[in-house]
Coordinates of C-alpha atoms in Angstrom, one line a residue:
Chain A
M1 CA 0.0 0.0 0.0
P2 CA 1.5 3.4 -1.0
R3 CA 2.3 5.8 1.8
A4 CA 0.5 9.1 2.1
P5 CA 2.8 12.1 1.3
N6 CA 4.1 14.3 4.2
T7 CA 2.4 17.4 2.7
A8 CA -1.0 17.7 1.0
A9 CA -2.3 20.3 -1.5
P10 CA -2.2 23.5 0.6
L11 CA -5.4 25.3 1.1
I12 CA -3.7 28.7 0.9
S13 CA -1.4 29.2 -2.1
S14 CA -0.4 32.9 -1.7
K15 CA 3.2 33.0 -0.6
S16 CA 2.8 36.0 1.7
A17 CA -0.4 34.6 3.2
R18 CA 1.5 31.3 3.9
R19 CA 4.3 33.2 5.6
L20 CA 1.7 34.9 7.8
I21 CA 0.0 31.7 8.6
G22 CA 3.3 30.1 9.4
L23 CA 3.6 32.6 12.3
L24 CA 0.7 30.8 13.9
Y25 CA 3.1 27.9 14.6
V26 CA 5.4 30.4 16.4
A27 CA 2.5 32.0 18.2
G28 CA 1.1 28.7 19.4
A29 CA 4.5 27.4 20.5
V30 CA 5.3 30.7 22.3
V31 CA 1.9 30.5 24.2
I32 CA 2.6 26.9 25.3
A33 CA 6.2 27.7 26.3
D34 CA 5.1 30.8 28.2
Q35 CA 2.4 28.9 30.1
L36 CA 4.8 26.1 31.0
A37 CA 7.4 28.6 32.2
D38 CA 4.8 30.4 34.2
L39 CA 3.6 27.2 35.7
A40 CA 7.1 26.1 36.5
A41 CA 7.8 29.5 38.1
S42 CA 4.7 29.2 40.3
V43 CA 5.5 25.6 41.3
L44 CA 9.2 26.2 42.0
A45 CA 8.6 29.5 43.8
K46 CA 8.1 27.6 47.0
N47 CA 10.1 24.6 48.0
P48 CA 8.7 21.7 45.8
T49 CA 7.6 18.7 47.9
P50 CA 6.3 16.0 45.5
A51 CA 6.0 13.6 48.4
L52 CA 3.1 15.6 49.8
A53 CA -0.3 14.9 48.5
S54 CA -1.4 18.5 49.0
W55 CA 1.5 19.7 46.9
R56 CA 0.7 17.3 44.0
F57 CA -3.0 18.1 44.3
G58 CA -2.3 21.9 44.1
V59 CA 0.1 21.5 41.1
F60 CA -2.5 19.5 39.1
G61 CA -5.1 22.1 39.9
L62 CA -2.8 24.9 38.7
L63 CA -2.1 22.9 35.5
I64 CA -5.8 22.5 34.8
S65 CA -6.6 26.1 35.5
R66 CA -4.5 26.9 32.4
S67 CA -6.3 24.4 30.1
S68 CA -8.1 27.2 28.2
V69 CA -4.9 28.8 27.1
F70 CA -3.4 25.5 26.1
L71 CA -6.5 24.7 24.0
I72 CA -6.3 28.1 22.3
A73 CA -2.6 27.4 21.4
D74 CA -3.7 24.0 20.2
V75 CA -6.2 25.5 17.8
M76 CA -3.5 27.9 16.5
L77 CA -1.1 25.0 15.7
F78 CA -3.8 22.8 14.1
T79 CA -5.1 25.8 12.0
A80 CA -1.6 26.5 10.7
A81 CA -0.9 22.9 9.9
I82 CA -4.3 22.5 8.1
L83 CA -4.0 25.7 6.1
L84 CA -0.5 25.0 5.0
G85 CA -1.2 21.4 4.2
H86 CA 1.4 20.0 6.5
R87 CA 0.2 16.4 6.8
K88 CA 3.2 15.3 8.8
M89 CA 2.8 18.1 11.3
I90 CA -0.9 17.2 11.8
R91 CA 0.1 13.6 12.5
S92 CA 2.8 14.6 14.9
L93 CA 0.3 16.8 16.7
G94 CA -2.1 13.9 16.8
A95 CA 0.6 11.7 18.4
L96 CA 1.5 14.4 20.9
H97 CA -2.2 14.6 21.8
F98 CA -2.4 10.9 22.5
L99 CA 0.7 11.3 24.8
A100 CA -0.8 14.4 26.5
A101 CA -4.1 12.5 27.1
L102 CA -2.3 9.6 28.6
L103 CA -0.2 11.8 30.9
L104 CA -3.2 13.9 31.9
F105 CA -5.3 10.9 32.6
A106 CA -2.5 9.5 34.8
G107 CA -2.4 12.9 36.5
F108 CA -6.2 12.8 37.0
L109 CA -6.0 9.4 38.7
G110 CA -3.3 10.7 41.0
F111 CA -5.4 13.8 41.6
A112 CA -8.4 11.6 42.6
L113 CA -6.2 9.6 45.0
D114 CA -4.7 12.7 46.5
W115 CA -8.1 14.3 47.0
A116 CA -9.1 11.5 49.4
E117 CA -6.1 12.4 51.5
V118 CA -6.2 16.2 51.2
R119 CA -9.9 16.6 52.0
L120 CA -9.2 15.4 55.6
Q121 CA -6.9 18.3 56.1
V122 CA -9.3 21.0 54.9
P123 CA -10.9 23.1 57.6
Q124 CA -14.7 22.9 57.9
A125 CA -15.2 26.5 56.7
G126 CA -13.4 25.8 53.4
V127 CA -14.9 22.4 52.6
R128 CA -17.5 23.7 50.2
N129 CA -15.0 25.8 48.2
F130 CA -12.6 22.9 48.2
Q131 CA -15.2 20.5 46.8
Y132 CA -16.2 22.9 44.1
S133 CA -12.6 23.5 43.0
T134 CA -12.0 19.7 43.0
F135 CA -15.1 19.1 40.9
R136 CA -14.2 21.9 38.5
A137 CA -10.6 20.6 38.1
G138 CA -11.7 17.0 37.7
L139 CA -14.4 17.8 35.1
L140 CA -12.1 20.0 33.1
A141 CA -9.3 17.4 33.2
L142 CA -11.6 14.7 31.9
L143 CA -12.9 17.0 29.2
V144 CA -9.4 17.9 28.1
V145 CA -8.4 14.2 28.0
G146 CA -11.5 13.5 25.8
I147 CA -10.6 16.4 23.5
S148 CA -7.0 15.3 23.3
V149 CA -7.9 11.7 22.3
W150 CA -10.5 13.0 19.9
S151 CA -7.9 15.4 18.3
G152 CA -5.4 12.5 17.9
I153 CA -8.0 10.3 16.2
V154 CA -9.2 13.1 13.9
A155 CA -5.6 14.1 13.1
F156 CA -4.8 10.6 11.8
K157 CA -8.2 10.1 10.1
A158 CA -8.1 13.5 8.3
T159 CA -4.6 12.8 6.9
R160 CA -5.3 9.2 5.9
G161 CA -6.5 9.8 2.4
H162 CA -4.3 10.4 -0.6
G163 CA -3.9 13.6 -2.6
K164 CA -6.5 13.1 -5.2
Q165 CA -9.4 12.4 -2.8
H166 CA -11.6 15.2 -1.7
R167 CA -9.6 17.8 -3.6
G168 CA -11.2 21.2 -3.7
R169 CA -13.8 20.4 -1.1
S170 CA -12.9 22.0 2.2
P171 CA -15.5 24.6 3.2
L172 CA -14.0 25.0 6.6
L173 CA -11.0 26.7 5.2
T174 CA -11.7 27.7 1.6
G175 CA -15.0 29.3 1.9
T176 CA -16.7 27.3 -0.8
Q177 CA -20.4 26.9 -0.3
R178 CA -22.0 23.6 0.6
E179 CA -24.4 22.3 -1.9
G180 CA -28.0 22.9 -0.9
A181 CA -27.0 24.2 2.5
G182 CA -29.4 26.8 3.8
E183 CA -31.2 27.2 0.4
Chain B
M1 CA -5.8 16.4 0.7
I2 CA -6.4 17.1 4.4
E3 CA -10.0 16.6 5.4
A4 CA -10.3 19.9 7.2
R5 CA -14.1 19.4 7.8
R6 CA -13.3 16.6 10.3
F7 CA -11.9 19.2 12.6
T8 CA -15.0 21.3 12.8
P9 CA -16.7 19.5 15.7
L10 CA -13.4 19.7 17.6
L11 CA -13.5 23.5 17.2
A12 CA -17.0 23.5 18.9
A13 CA -15.8 21.1 21.6
V14 CA -12.8 23.4 22.4
G15 CA -15.1 26.4 22.4
I16 CA -17.5 24.7 24.8
V17 CA -14.7 23.6 27.2
I18 CA -13.3 27.2 27.3
L19 CA -16.7 28.6 27.9
L20 CA -17.4 26.0 30.6
Q21 CA -14.1 26.9 32.4
Q22 CA -14.7 30.6 32.3
G23 CA -18.3 30.0 33.5
L24 CA -17.2 27.8 36.4
D25 CA -14.6 30.4 37.4
V26 CA -17.2 33.1 37.5
A27 CA -19.7 30.8 39.3
Q28 CA -17.1 30.1 42.0
L29 CA -17.3 33.7 43.1
L30 CA -21.1 33.8 43.2
P31 CA -21.7 32.4 46.7
S32 CA -19.5 35.0 48.2
T33 CA -20.9 37.9 46.2
D34 CA -23.4 40.2 47.9
F35 CA -25.5 41.6 45.0
A36 CA -27.4 43.9 47.4
T37 CA -24.4 46.1 47.8
P38 CA -22.6 48.2 45.1
A39 CA -19.2 46.8 46.2
G40 CA -20.5 43.2 45.6
R41 CA -21.9 44.0 42.2
V42 CA -18.8 45.9 41.0
R43 CA -16.6 43.1 42.2
Q44 CA -18.6 40.5 40.2
L45 CA -18.4 42.7 37.1
F46 CA -14.6 43.1 37.5
A47 CA -14.3 39.3 37.7
L48 CA -16.5 39.0 34.6
E49 CA -14.3 41.5 32.7
A50 CA -11.1 39.7 33.7
R51 CA -12.5 36.6 32.0
S52 CA -13.8 38.4 28.9
P53 CA -10.9 37.3 26.6
G54 CA -11.8 33.6 27.4
F55 CA -15.4 34.2 26.7
L56 CA -14.6 36.0 23.5
V57 CA -12.3 33.3 22.1
A58 CA -14.9 30.6 23.1
D59 CA -17.6 32.5 21.3
F60 CA -15.4 33.0 18.2
L61 CA -14.6 29.2 18.1
L62 CA -18.3 28.2 18.5
L63 CA -19.4 30.6 15.7
W64 CA -16.6 29.4 13.4
A65 CA -17.6 25.8 14.0
L66 CA -21.3 26.7 13.6
L67 CA -20.8 28.4 10.2
A68 CA -18.2 26.0 9.0
A69 CA -20.4 23.0 9.7
G70 CA -23.2 24.7 7.9
L71 CA -25.6 24.3 10.8
F72 CA -27.9 27.0 9.5
P73 CA -30.9 26.2 11.7
L74 CA -28.8 27.0 14.7
R75 CA -27.9 30.4 13.3
R76 CA -31.1 32.0 14.5
A77 CA -30.6 30.7 18.0
A78 CA -27.0 32.0 18.0
A79 CA -28.3 35.3 16.7
V80 CA -30.9 35.7 19.4
T81 CA -28.4 34.7 22.1
H82 CA -25.9 37.3 20.8
L83 CA -28.6 40.0 20.7
L84 CA -29.8 39.2 24.2
V85 CA -26.2 39.0 25.6
G86 CA -25.3 42.3 23.8
L87 CA -28.3 44.1 25.1
G88 CA -27.7 42.7 28.6
L89 CA -24.1 43.9 28.6
L90 CA -25.2 47.4 27.4
A91 CA -27.9 47.5 30.1
L92 CA -25.3 46.8 32.8
I93 CA -23.3 49.9 31.9
P94 CA -25.5 52.5 33.8
I95 CA -25.9 50.2 36.8
F96 CA -22.1 49.6 36.9
L97 CA -21.3 53.3 36.5
G98 CA -23.8 54.2 39.2
D99 CA -22.3 51.7 41.6
A100 CA -18.7 52.7 40.8
G101 CA -19.6 56.3 41.4
R102 CA -20.9 55.5 44.8
L103 CA -17.8 53.5 45.7
I104 CA -15.2 56.1 44.5
E105 CA -16.6 58.7 46.9
G106 CA -14.9 56.8 49.8
M107 CA -11.5 56.5 48.1
A108 CA -8.5 58.8 47.7
G109 CA -5.1 59.1 46.1
G110 CA -3.6 56.0 44.4
E111 CA -6.5 53.8 45.4
A112 CA -8.9 56.0 43.6
T113 CA -6.7 56.2 40.5
A114 CA -6.4 52.4 40.3
F115 CA -10.1 52.1 40.8
R116 CA -10.8 54.6 38.0
V117 CA -8.6 52.6 35.6
A118 CA -10.3 49.4 36.5
V119 CA -13.7 51.1 36.0
A120 CA -12.6 52.5 32.6
R121 CA -11.4 49.1 31.5
T122 CA -14.6 47.4 32.5
F123 CA -16.7 50.1 31.0
S124 CA -14.8 49.7 27.7
V125 CA -15.2 45.9 27.7
L126 CA -19.0 46.2 28.5
A127 CA -19.5 48.8 25.7
A128 CA -17.3 47.0 23.1
L129 CA -18.6 43.5 23.8
G130 CA -22.2 44.7 24.0
T131 CA -22.0 46.5 20.7
A132 CA -20.1 43.5 19.1
G133 CA -22.9 41.2 20.4
L134 CA -25.6 43.3 18.7
L135 CA -23.6 43.4 15.5
A136 CA -22.9 39.7 15.5
G137 CA -26.5 39.0 16.2
R138 CA -27.6 41.2 13.3
F139 CA -25.0 39.6 11.0
L140 CA -26.3 36.1 11.9
L141 CA -29.9 37.1 11.3
V142 CA -29.5 39.1 8.2
E143 CA -26.5 37.6 6.3
R144 CA -27.3 35.0 3.6
P145 CA -26.3 31.6 4.9
R146 CA -22.9 30.4 3.5
T147 CA -20.1 28.5 5.0
L148 CA -17.2 30.4 6.5
P149 CA -13.6 30.2 5.6

């Protein structure tokens, strides 16, 4: 079976537009690096104690509180790869998403185990707030895991076909009108 | 060719997750907010303003997904939502300015300056997003259905 090429027919052919879209890669990477650096600074500011359940619990909560920014950076990277027709990049992003989902799910399991220990240390006055924050972080973590797995699957499925299939039919990015839609 | 259309539902999912996170963050402040006092109302609006970029990005992604997927029956619902949210934000402006005016009477020096800057920022966001909401609602109602780039 012949292998799919690393690049597909690009959706944007103008050279200057492609250069501009290429900056989305840089922007997405900078956003992710900035968030990771900021997270590292917050975590390392105080003496890191990974042996403590409360420390691990707090770090996971901090990571999840930044999920929106990571998702926005993710959209930037995928948009650039799709518009530029970088099939190999989309597949790499897909593989990274599977890895991220795996790590995040492992983190979620650890978070759930730590919760059982940390909740005993929470003063009565803060129990409600603690429970809400835990629910919020847990829910968001599961949703991000789901989106990561889904992104990985879509990244591989969308790049599975060969060059001649579906050519010229991509209303998401080319603005061509769907047949019969809304008529 | 890359099947870009397969990514459209993902755009919507990312938009929903971002919207959910911002909503949960704002909701966390609700139990401790006293809406009967000007300070409580102003504090809640400051919190809402601080999260406005997240709300804006989520809205953009959801609209992009909606138009790219060609879900035209949902356009009217999106239009009405945008019109209502836009009107709501604009209606909050006089209440917010009245409350902020009452609060600033008790402030002086640097504290008053910082508060004025925060009020100006929140007022700008309410006015800009309210107007943008109305324009987006009008666009979604009036514009001929076609898929978006």
